[in-house]
Coordinates of C-alpha atoms (C1' of nucleotides) in Angstrom, one line a residue:
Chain A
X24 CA 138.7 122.7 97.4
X25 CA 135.4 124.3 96.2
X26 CA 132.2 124.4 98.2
X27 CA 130.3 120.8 97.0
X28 CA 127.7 120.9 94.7
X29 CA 126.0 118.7 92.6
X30 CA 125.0 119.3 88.9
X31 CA 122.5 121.7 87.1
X32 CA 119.2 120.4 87.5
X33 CA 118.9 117.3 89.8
X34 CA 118.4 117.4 93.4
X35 CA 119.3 115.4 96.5
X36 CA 115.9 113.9 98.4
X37 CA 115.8 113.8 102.4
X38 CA 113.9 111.7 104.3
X39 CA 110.4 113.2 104.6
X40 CA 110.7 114.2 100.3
X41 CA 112.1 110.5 99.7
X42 CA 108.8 109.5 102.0
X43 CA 106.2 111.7 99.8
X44 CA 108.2 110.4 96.8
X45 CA 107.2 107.0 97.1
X46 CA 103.9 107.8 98.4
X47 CA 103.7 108.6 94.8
X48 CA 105.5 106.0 93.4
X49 CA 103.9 103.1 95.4
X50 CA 100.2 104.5 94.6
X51 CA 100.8 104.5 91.1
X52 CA 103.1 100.8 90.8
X53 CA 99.7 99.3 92.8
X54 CA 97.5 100.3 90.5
X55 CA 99.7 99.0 87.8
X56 CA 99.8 95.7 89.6
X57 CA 95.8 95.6 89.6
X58 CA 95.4 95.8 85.8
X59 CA 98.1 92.8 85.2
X60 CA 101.3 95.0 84.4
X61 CA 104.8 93.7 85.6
X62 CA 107.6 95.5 86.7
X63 CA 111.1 95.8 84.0
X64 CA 114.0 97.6 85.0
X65 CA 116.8 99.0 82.3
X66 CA 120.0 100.4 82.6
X67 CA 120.7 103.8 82.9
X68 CA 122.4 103.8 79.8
X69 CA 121.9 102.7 76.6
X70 CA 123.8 102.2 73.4
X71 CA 123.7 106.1 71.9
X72 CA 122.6 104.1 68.2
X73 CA 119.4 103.1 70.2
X74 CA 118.5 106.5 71.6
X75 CA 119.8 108.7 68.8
X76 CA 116.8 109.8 66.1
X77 CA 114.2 108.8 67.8
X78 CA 112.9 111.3 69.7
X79 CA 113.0 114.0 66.8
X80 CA 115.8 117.0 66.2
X81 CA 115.2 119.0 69.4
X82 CA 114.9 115.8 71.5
X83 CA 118.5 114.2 69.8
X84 CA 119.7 117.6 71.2
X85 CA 118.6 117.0 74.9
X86 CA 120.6 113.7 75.0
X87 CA 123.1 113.0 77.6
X88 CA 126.3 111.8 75.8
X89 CA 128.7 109.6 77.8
X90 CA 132.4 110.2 77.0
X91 CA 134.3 107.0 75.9
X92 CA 137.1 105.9 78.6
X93 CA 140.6 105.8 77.2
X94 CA 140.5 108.5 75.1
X95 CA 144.3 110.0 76.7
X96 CA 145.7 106.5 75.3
X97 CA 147.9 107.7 73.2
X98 CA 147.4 104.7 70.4
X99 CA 143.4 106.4 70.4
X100 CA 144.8 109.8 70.0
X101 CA 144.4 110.5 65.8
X102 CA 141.1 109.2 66.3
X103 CA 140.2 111.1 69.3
X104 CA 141.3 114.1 67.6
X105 CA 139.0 113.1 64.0
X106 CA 136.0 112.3 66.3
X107 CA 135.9 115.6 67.7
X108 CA 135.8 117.5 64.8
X109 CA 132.8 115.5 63.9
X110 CA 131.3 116.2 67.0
X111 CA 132.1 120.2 66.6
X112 CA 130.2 119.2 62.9
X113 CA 127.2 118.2 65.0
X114 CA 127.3 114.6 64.1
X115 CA 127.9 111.9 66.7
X116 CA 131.3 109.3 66.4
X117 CA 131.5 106.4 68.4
X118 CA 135.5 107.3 69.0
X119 CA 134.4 109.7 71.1
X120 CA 130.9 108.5 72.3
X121 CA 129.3 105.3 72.0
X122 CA 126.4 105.5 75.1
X123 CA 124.3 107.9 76.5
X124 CA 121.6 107.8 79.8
X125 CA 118.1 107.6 78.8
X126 CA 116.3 109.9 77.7
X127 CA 112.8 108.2 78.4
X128 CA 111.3 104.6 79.3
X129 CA 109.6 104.0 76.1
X130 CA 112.5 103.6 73.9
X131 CA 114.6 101.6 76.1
X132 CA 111.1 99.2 76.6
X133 CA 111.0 98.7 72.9
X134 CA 114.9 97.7 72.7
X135 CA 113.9 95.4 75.1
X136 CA 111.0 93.9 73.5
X137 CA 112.9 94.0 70.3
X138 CA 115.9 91.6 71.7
X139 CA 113.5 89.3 73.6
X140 CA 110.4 88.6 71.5
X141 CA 111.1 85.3 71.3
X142 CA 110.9 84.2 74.5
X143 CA 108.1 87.2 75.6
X144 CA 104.1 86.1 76.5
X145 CA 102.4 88.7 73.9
X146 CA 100.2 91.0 74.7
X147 CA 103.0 91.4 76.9
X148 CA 102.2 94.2 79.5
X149 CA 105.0 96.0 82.0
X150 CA 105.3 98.8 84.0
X151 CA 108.8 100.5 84.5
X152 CA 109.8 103.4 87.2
X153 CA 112.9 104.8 86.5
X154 CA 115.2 107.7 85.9
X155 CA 116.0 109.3 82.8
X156 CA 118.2 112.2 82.0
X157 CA 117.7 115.1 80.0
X158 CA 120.0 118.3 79.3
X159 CA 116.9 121.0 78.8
X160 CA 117.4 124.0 80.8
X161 CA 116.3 123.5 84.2
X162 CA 113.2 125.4 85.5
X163 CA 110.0 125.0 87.5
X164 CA 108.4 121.5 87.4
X165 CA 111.7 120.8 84.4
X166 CA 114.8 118.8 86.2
X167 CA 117.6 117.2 84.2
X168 CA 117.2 114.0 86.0
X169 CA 113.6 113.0 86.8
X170 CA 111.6 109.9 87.2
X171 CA 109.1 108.2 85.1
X172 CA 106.7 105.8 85.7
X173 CA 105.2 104.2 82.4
X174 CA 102.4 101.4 81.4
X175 CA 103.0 99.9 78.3
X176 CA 100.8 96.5 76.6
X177 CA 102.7 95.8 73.2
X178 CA 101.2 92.7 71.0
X179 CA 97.7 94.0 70.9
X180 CA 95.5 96.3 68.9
X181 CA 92.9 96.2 71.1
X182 CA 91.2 99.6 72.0
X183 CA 90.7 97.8 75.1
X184 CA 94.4 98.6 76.1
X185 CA 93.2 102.2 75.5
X186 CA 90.4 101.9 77.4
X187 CA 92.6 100.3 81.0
X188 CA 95.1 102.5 80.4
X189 CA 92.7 105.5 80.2
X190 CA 91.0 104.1 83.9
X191 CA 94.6 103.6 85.1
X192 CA 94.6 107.5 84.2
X193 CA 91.9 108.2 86.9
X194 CA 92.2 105.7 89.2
X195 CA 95.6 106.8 90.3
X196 CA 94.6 110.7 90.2
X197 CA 91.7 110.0 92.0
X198 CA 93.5 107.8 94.9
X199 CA 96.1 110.6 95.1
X200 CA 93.1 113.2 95.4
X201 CA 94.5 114.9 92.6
X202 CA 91.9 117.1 90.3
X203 CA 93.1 116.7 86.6
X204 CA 92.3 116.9 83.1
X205 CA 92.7 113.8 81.2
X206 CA 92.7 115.1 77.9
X207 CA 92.0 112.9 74.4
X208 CA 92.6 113.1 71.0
X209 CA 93.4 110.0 67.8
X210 CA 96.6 111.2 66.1
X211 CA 94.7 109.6 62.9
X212 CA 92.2 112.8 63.2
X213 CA 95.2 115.2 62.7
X214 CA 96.2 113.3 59.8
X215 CA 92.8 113.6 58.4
X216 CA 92.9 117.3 58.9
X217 CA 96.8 117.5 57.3
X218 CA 95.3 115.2 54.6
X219 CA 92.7 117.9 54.2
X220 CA 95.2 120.7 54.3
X221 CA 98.2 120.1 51.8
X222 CA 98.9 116.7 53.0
X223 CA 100.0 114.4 55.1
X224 CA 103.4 116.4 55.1
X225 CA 102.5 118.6 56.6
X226 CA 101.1 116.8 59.4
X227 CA 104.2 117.8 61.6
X228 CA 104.1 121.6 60.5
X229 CA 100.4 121.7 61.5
X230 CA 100.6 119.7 65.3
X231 CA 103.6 121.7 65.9
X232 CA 101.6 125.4 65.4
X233 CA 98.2 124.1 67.0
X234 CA 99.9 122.9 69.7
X235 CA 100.3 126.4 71.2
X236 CA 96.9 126.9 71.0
X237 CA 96.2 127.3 74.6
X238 CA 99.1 129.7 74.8
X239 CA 99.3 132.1 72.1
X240 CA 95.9 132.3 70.8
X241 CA 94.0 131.8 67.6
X242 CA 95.6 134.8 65.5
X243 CA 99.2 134.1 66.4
X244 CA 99.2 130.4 65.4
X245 CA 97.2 131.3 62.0
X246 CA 100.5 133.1 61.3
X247 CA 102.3 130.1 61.9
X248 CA 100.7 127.9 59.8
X249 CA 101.1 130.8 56.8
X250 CA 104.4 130.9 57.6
X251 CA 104.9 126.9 56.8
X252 CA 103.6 127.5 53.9
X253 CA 99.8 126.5 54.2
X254 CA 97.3 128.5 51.8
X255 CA 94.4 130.8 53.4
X256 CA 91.8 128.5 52.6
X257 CA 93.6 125.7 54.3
X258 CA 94.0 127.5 57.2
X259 CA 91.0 128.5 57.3
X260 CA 89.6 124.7 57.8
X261 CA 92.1 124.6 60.5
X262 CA 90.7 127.2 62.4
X263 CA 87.4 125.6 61.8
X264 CA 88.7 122.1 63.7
X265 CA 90.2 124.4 66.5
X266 CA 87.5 126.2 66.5
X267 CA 85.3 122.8 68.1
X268 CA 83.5 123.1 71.2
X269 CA 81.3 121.9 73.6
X270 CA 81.0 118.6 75.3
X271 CA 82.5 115.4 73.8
X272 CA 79.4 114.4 71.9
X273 CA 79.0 117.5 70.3
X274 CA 83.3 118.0 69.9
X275 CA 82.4 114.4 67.8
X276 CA 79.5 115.8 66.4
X277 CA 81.0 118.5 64.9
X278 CA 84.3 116.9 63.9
X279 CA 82.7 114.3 61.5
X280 CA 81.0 117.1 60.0
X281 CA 84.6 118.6 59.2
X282 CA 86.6 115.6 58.6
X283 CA 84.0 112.6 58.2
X284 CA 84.7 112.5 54.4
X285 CA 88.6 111.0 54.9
X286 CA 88.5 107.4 55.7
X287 CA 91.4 108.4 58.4
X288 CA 89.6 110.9 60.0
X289 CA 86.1 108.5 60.6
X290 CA 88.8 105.8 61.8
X291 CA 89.7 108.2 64.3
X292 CA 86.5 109.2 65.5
X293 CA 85.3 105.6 65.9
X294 CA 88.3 104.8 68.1
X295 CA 87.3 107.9 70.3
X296 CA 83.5 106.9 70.3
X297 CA 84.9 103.6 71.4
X298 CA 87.4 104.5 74.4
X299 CA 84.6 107.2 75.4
X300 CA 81.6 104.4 75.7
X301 CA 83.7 102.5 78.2
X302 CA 83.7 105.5 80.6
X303 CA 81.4 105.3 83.2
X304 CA 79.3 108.5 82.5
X305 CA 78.8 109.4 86.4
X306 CA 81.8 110.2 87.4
X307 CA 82.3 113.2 85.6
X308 CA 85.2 114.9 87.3
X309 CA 87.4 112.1 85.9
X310 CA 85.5 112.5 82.4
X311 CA 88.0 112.2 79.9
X312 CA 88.0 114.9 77.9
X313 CA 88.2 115.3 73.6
X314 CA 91.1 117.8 73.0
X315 CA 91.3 118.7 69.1
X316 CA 94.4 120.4 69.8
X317 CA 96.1 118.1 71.9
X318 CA 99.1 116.7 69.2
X319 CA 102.4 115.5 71.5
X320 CA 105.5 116.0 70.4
X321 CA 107.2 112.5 70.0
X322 CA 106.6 111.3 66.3
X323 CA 106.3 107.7 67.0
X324 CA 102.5 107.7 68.1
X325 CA 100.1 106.7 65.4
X326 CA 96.7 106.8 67.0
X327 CA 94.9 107.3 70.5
X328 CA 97.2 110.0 72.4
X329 CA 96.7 110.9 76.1
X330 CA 98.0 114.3 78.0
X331 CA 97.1 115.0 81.8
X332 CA 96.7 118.5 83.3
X333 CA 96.7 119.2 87.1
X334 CA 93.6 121.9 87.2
X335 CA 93.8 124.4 89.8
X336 CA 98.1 125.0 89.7
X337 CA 100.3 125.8 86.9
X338 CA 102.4 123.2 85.7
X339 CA 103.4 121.8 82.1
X340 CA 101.8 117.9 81.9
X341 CA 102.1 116.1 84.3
X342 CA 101.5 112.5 82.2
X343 CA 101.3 111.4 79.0
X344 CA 101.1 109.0 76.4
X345 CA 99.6 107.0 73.7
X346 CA 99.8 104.6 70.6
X347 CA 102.5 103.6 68.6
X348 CA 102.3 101.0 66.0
X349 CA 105.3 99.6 65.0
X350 CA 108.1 101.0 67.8
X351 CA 110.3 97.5 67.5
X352 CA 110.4 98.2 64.1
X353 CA 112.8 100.7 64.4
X354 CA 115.0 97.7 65.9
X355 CA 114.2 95.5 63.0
X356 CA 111.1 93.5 64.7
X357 CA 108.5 94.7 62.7
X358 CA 104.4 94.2 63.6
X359 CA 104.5 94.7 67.0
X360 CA 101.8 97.4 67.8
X361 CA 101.8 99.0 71.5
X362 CA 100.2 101.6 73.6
X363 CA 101.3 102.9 76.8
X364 CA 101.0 105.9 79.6
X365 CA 103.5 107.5 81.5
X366 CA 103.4 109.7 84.8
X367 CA 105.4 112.1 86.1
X368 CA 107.0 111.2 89.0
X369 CA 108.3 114.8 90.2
X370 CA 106.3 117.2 88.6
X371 CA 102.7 115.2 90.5
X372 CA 105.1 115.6 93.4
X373 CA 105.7 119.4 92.9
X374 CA 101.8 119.8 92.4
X375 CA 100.9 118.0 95.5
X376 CA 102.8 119.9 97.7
X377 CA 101.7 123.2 96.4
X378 CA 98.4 122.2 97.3
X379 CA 99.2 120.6 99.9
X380 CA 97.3 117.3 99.2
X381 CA 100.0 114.6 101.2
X382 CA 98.0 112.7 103.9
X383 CA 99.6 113.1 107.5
X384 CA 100.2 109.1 107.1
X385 CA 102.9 110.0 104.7
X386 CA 105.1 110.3 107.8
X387 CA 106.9 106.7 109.4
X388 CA 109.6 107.7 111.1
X389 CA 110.4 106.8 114.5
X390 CA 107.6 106.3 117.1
X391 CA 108.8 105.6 120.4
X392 CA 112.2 107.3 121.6
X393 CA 113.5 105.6 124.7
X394 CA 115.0 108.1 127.3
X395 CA 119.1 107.3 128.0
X396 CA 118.7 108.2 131.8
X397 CA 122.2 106.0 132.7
X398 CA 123.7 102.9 132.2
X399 CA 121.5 100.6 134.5
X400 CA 118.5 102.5 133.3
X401 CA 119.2 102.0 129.6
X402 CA 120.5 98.4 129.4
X403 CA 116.8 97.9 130.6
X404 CA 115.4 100.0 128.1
X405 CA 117.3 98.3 125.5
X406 CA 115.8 94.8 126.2
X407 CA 112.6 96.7 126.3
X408 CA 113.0 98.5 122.9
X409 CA 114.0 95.6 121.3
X410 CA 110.7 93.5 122.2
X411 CA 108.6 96.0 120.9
X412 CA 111.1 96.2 117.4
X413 CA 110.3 92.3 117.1
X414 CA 106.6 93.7 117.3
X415 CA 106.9 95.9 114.7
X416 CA 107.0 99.0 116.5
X417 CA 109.9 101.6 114.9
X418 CA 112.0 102.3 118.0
X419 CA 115.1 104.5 119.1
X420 CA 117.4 104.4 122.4
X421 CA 118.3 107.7 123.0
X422 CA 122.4 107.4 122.3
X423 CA 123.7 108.9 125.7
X424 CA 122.9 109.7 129.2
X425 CA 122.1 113.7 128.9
X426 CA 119.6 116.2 130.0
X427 CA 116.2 116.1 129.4
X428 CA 115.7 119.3 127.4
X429 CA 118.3 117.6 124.7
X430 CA 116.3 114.2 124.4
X431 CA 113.2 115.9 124.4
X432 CA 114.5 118.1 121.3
X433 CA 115.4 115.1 119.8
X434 CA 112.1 113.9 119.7
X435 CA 110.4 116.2 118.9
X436 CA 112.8 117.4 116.0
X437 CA 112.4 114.0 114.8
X438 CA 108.4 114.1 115.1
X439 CA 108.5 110.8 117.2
X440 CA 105.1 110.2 118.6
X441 CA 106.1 108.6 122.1
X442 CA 108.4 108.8 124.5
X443 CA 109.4 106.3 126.9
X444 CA 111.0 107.2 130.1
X445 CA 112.9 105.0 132.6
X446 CA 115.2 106.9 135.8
X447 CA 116.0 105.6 138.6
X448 CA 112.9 105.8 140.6
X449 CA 111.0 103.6 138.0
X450 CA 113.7 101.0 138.1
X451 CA 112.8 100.5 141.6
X452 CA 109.4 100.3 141.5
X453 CA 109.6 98.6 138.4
X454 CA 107.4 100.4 135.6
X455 CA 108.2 103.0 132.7
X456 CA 106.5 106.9 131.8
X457 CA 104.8 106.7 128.3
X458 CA 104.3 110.4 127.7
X459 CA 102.3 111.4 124.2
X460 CA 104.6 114.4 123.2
X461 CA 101.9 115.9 120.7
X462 CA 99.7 116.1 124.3
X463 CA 102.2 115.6 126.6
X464 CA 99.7 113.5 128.9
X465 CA 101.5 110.4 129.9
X466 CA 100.9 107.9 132.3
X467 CA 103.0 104.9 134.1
X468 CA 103.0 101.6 132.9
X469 CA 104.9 98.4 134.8
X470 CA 107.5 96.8 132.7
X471 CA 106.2 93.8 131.7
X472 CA 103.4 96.0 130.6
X473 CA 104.2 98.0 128.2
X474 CA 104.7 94.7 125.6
X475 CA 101.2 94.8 125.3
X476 CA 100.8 98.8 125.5
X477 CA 98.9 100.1 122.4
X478 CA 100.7 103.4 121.3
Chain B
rG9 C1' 119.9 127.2 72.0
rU10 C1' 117.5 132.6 73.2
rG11 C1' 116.1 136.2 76.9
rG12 C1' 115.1 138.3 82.1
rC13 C1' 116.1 138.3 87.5
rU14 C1' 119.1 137.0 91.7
rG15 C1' 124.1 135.5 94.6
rU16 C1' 125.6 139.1 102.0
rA17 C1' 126.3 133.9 108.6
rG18 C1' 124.0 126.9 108.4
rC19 C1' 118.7 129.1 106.8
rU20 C1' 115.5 133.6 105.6
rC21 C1' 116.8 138.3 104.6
rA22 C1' 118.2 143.9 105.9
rG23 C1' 122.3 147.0 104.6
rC24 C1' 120.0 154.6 102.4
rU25 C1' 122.6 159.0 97.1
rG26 C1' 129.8 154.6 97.8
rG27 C1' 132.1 156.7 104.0
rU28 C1' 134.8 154.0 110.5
rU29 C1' 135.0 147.6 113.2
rA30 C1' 128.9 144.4 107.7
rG31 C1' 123.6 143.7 111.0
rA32 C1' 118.7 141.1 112.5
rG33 C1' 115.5 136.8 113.1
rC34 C1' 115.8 131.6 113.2
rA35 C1' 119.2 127.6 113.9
rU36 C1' 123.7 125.8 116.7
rC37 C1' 126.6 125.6 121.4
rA38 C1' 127.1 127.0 126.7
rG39 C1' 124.8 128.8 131.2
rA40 C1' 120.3 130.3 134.4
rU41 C1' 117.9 124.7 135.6
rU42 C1' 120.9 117.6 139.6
rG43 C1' 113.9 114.0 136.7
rU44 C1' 109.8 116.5 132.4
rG45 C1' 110.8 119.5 126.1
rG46 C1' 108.6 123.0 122.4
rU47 C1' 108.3 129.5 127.1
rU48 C1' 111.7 133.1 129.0
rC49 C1' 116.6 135.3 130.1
rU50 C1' 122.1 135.7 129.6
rG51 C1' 126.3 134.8 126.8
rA52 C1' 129.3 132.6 122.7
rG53 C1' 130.9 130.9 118.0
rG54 C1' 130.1 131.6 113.0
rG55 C1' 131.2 136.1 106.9
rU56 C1' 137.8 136.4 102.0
rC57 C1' 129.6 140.2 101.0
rG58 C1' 129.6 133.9 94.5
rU59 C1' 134.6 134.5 91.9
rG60 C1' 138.2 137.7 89.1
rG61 C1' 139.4 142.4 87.4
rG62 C1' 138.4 147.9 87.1
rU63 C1' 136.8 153.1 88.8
rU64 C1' 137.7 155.8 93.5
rC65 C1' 141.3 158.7 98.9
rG66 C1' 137.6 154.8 100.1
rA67 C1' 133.4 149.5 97.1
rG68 C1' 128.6 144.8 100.0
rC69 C1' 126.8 149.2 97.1
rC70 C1' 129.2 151.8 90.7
rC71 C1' 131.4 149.4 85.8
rC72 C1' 133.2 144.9 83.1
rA73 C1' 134.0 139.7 82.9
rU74 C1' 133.0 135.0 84.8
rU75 C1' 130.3 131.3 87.5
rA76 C1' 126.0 129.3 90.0
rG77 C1' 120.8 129.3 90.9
rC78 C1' 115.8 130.8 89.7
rC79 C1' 112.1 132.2 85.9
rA80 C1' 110.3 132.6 80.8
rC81 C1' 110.7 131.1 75.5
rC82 C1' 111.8 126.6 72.8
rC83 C1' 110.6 121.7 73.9
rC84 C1' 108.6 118.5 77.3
rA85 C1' 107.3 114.9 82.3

RNA sequence: GUGGCUGUAGCUCAGCUGGUUAGAGCAUCAGAUUGUGGUUCUGAGGGUCGUGGGUUCGAGCCCCAUUAGCCACCCCA
């Protein structure tokens, strides 16, 4: 038997992580609530045909396959053997694999939409917090399985979507006390700019190389964009658009002087302008802010895209979303336009606790450990502890007569605010100790008392 | 998928240019202490040094392979 593990990349969560986990998670599903979103829960697997090709080449990679059951059979054998030397080809075969976990929320939301339009009320809004599964390399803030919580309105063009999901953004940020970067950008202005630059072929070619911005400099993604195959005058309008500064005005300033000649590329200014008037200028540090660079990998989005940044830690994005118009149409329901958000769960988690932003309140374990000082002692205590259970009070018996020091540990081990202690002498005279362990004051309260004792 | 670093007690680690019986702190258990903890003292248990092979009179240490984890790239939450 070797020592017990569990797989590359996910984790086991104990009590005081599963606490600051849904600290998280309950923070974010109430704001959802407030702006009319309702929950949906999918499996953890889907059909592979409904995953596969829509997440691009690399993502298609990252996909956990599910073996089939039965394969051994030996009737299934011949096409056992044919579907893996497909599979050794690359290609998928439904002999040897026909489902895989999810690999997102998004996808799996659309299926959903797409087998249940009928009876859905459009704009139909949900919010969805789940796992999902994916086999990239495991590193810091990058786990195989890891939760998502996403916002999605589908049945609606409005930029008004944009504009809630955008204050869902900072709302939740700000109610964790978390200091981030919502950054913007309208994937119609990159097509602008592709159209500019050799077309809107290259779209992909061009997001993919300005997308490193931030990280390689200027110079090195100029040599990227040579090397898929754009001219030196067409780069050279590129570096132009990444070249934008400033505040948002004058980033939209200075865009529509580069890209206000495409009818795409003033379509995609106007949504910004639009998103950006609903922002309540004051509150600057949860400003959105216009990122020309910002491009997202997943090809379905079509317009508005959102990434979030935790400032002050380092830490890939820690949300991110943005429009897709026609994402049921890859499951044959055509003309049903969405936009949605999505946070991540355990990478917000691994920035709050380096800067260690959890509120003590986080904690609800046990409050009041009664002492086990004998039988007669503790079949009082137990009538006691269970009155102050029915009053809500999170309670413990102490689960044998032993020594102080090992009760005590208990206690304190288990960070229980109160102990409650009832020997002999207190039996006679007919009260309890309440001692404050953070202080250790404590005072003695009569039985019938300590009902109504506020700890 | 590509590259770098690390695996010694339950945890964090030390272990010199290879040399007797592999150590420390914390944790655990027992005792000093028969009703007041987190202090102190004493003692105990716990290791096939990730795994397999090789070099050597001799390997925790050197070499090879393998496995697991971490980190970076790619990509992403």
């Amino acid at each position: 038997m070797s020592k017990p593990s569990i797989p590359q990349g996910t984790r086991d969560f104990g009590a005081d992580v599963v606490r600051k986990r849904s600290y998280i998670i309950n923070t974010i599903k109430n704001v959802f609530e407030l702006y009319g979103f309702e929950p949906l829960e999918t499996p953890a697997m889907e059909n592979l045909d409904t995953l596969m090709g829509k997440y691009g080449e690399e993502g298609d990679k990252l996909i956990f396959k599910i073996l089939n059951n039965g394969l051994s059979d030996p009737k299934n054998t011949d096409k056992a053997k044919m579907a893996f030397e497909n599979v050794l080809q690359g290609k998928n075969d439904k002999n040897l694999t026909e489902r895989a976990l999810k690999y997102d929320l998004t996808i799996p939301f659309a299926r959903y939409v797409a087998m249940n339009h009928g009876q859905l009320t459009f704009p139909f809004k949900r919010y969805q917090v789940q796992p999902v599964w994916r086999a990239d390399r495991p590193q810091k803030g990058r786990y195989r399985e890891f939760y998502q919580c996403d916002a999605d309105v589908v049945g609606s063009t409005s930029l008004l979507n944009e504009v809630e999901l955008a204050n869902i953004y900072s709302t939740v940020f700000q109610k964790l006390n978390m200091d981030v970067d919502i950054k913007i950008n309208s994937r119609k202005i990159l097509s602008a700019l592709a159209e500019l630059c050799g077309g809107t072929d290259k779209l992909t070619d061009i997001t993919i190389a300005i997308d490193k911005l931030d990280k390689t400099g200027i110079e090195k993604v100029k040599e990227e964009l040579l090397q898929r195959g754009l001219s030196e005058n067409q780069v050279i309008v590129i570096s132009q658009y990444l070249a934008i500064d400033g505040v948002n005005t004058e980033k939209l300033n200075k865009i529509k002087a580069l890209i206000g000649t495409t009818v795409m590329g003033v379509k995609g200014i106007e949504e910004l302008e639009y998103i950006l008037n609903y922002q309540p200028p004051a509150n600057s540090a949860q400003q959105l802010s216009i990122d020309f660079t910002l491009a997202r990998g997943l090809n379905y989005y079509t317009g508005i895209i959102f990434e979030v940044k935790a400032k002050n830690v380092q830490m890939g994005s820690i949300g991110g979303g943005g429009r897709y118009d026609d994402l049921t149409g890859l499951f044959g329901v055509p003309n049903i336009p969405g936009v949605g958000i999505s946070f991540g769960v355990d990478r917000i988690y691994d920035v709050m606790e380096e800067l260690k932003l959890f509120p003590p309140e986080v904690h609800s374990g046990t409050q009041v450990l009664f002492f086990n000082l004998g039988d007669a002692e503790s079949k009082i205590a137990f009538s006691l502890m269970q009155q102050l259970r029915d009053k809500g009070l999170r309670c413990e018996l102490y689960h044998e007569q032993s020594k102080f020091d090992k009760q005590f540990k208990y206690a304190e081990r288990k960070q229980i605010a109160y102990a409650v202690m009832i020997g002999s002498r207190e039996l006679e005279n007919n009260t309890c100790i309440i001692k404050k362990l953070g202080t250790g004051e404590q005072s003695a309260v009569g039985l019938p008392d300590l009902i109504r004792y506020s700890f």
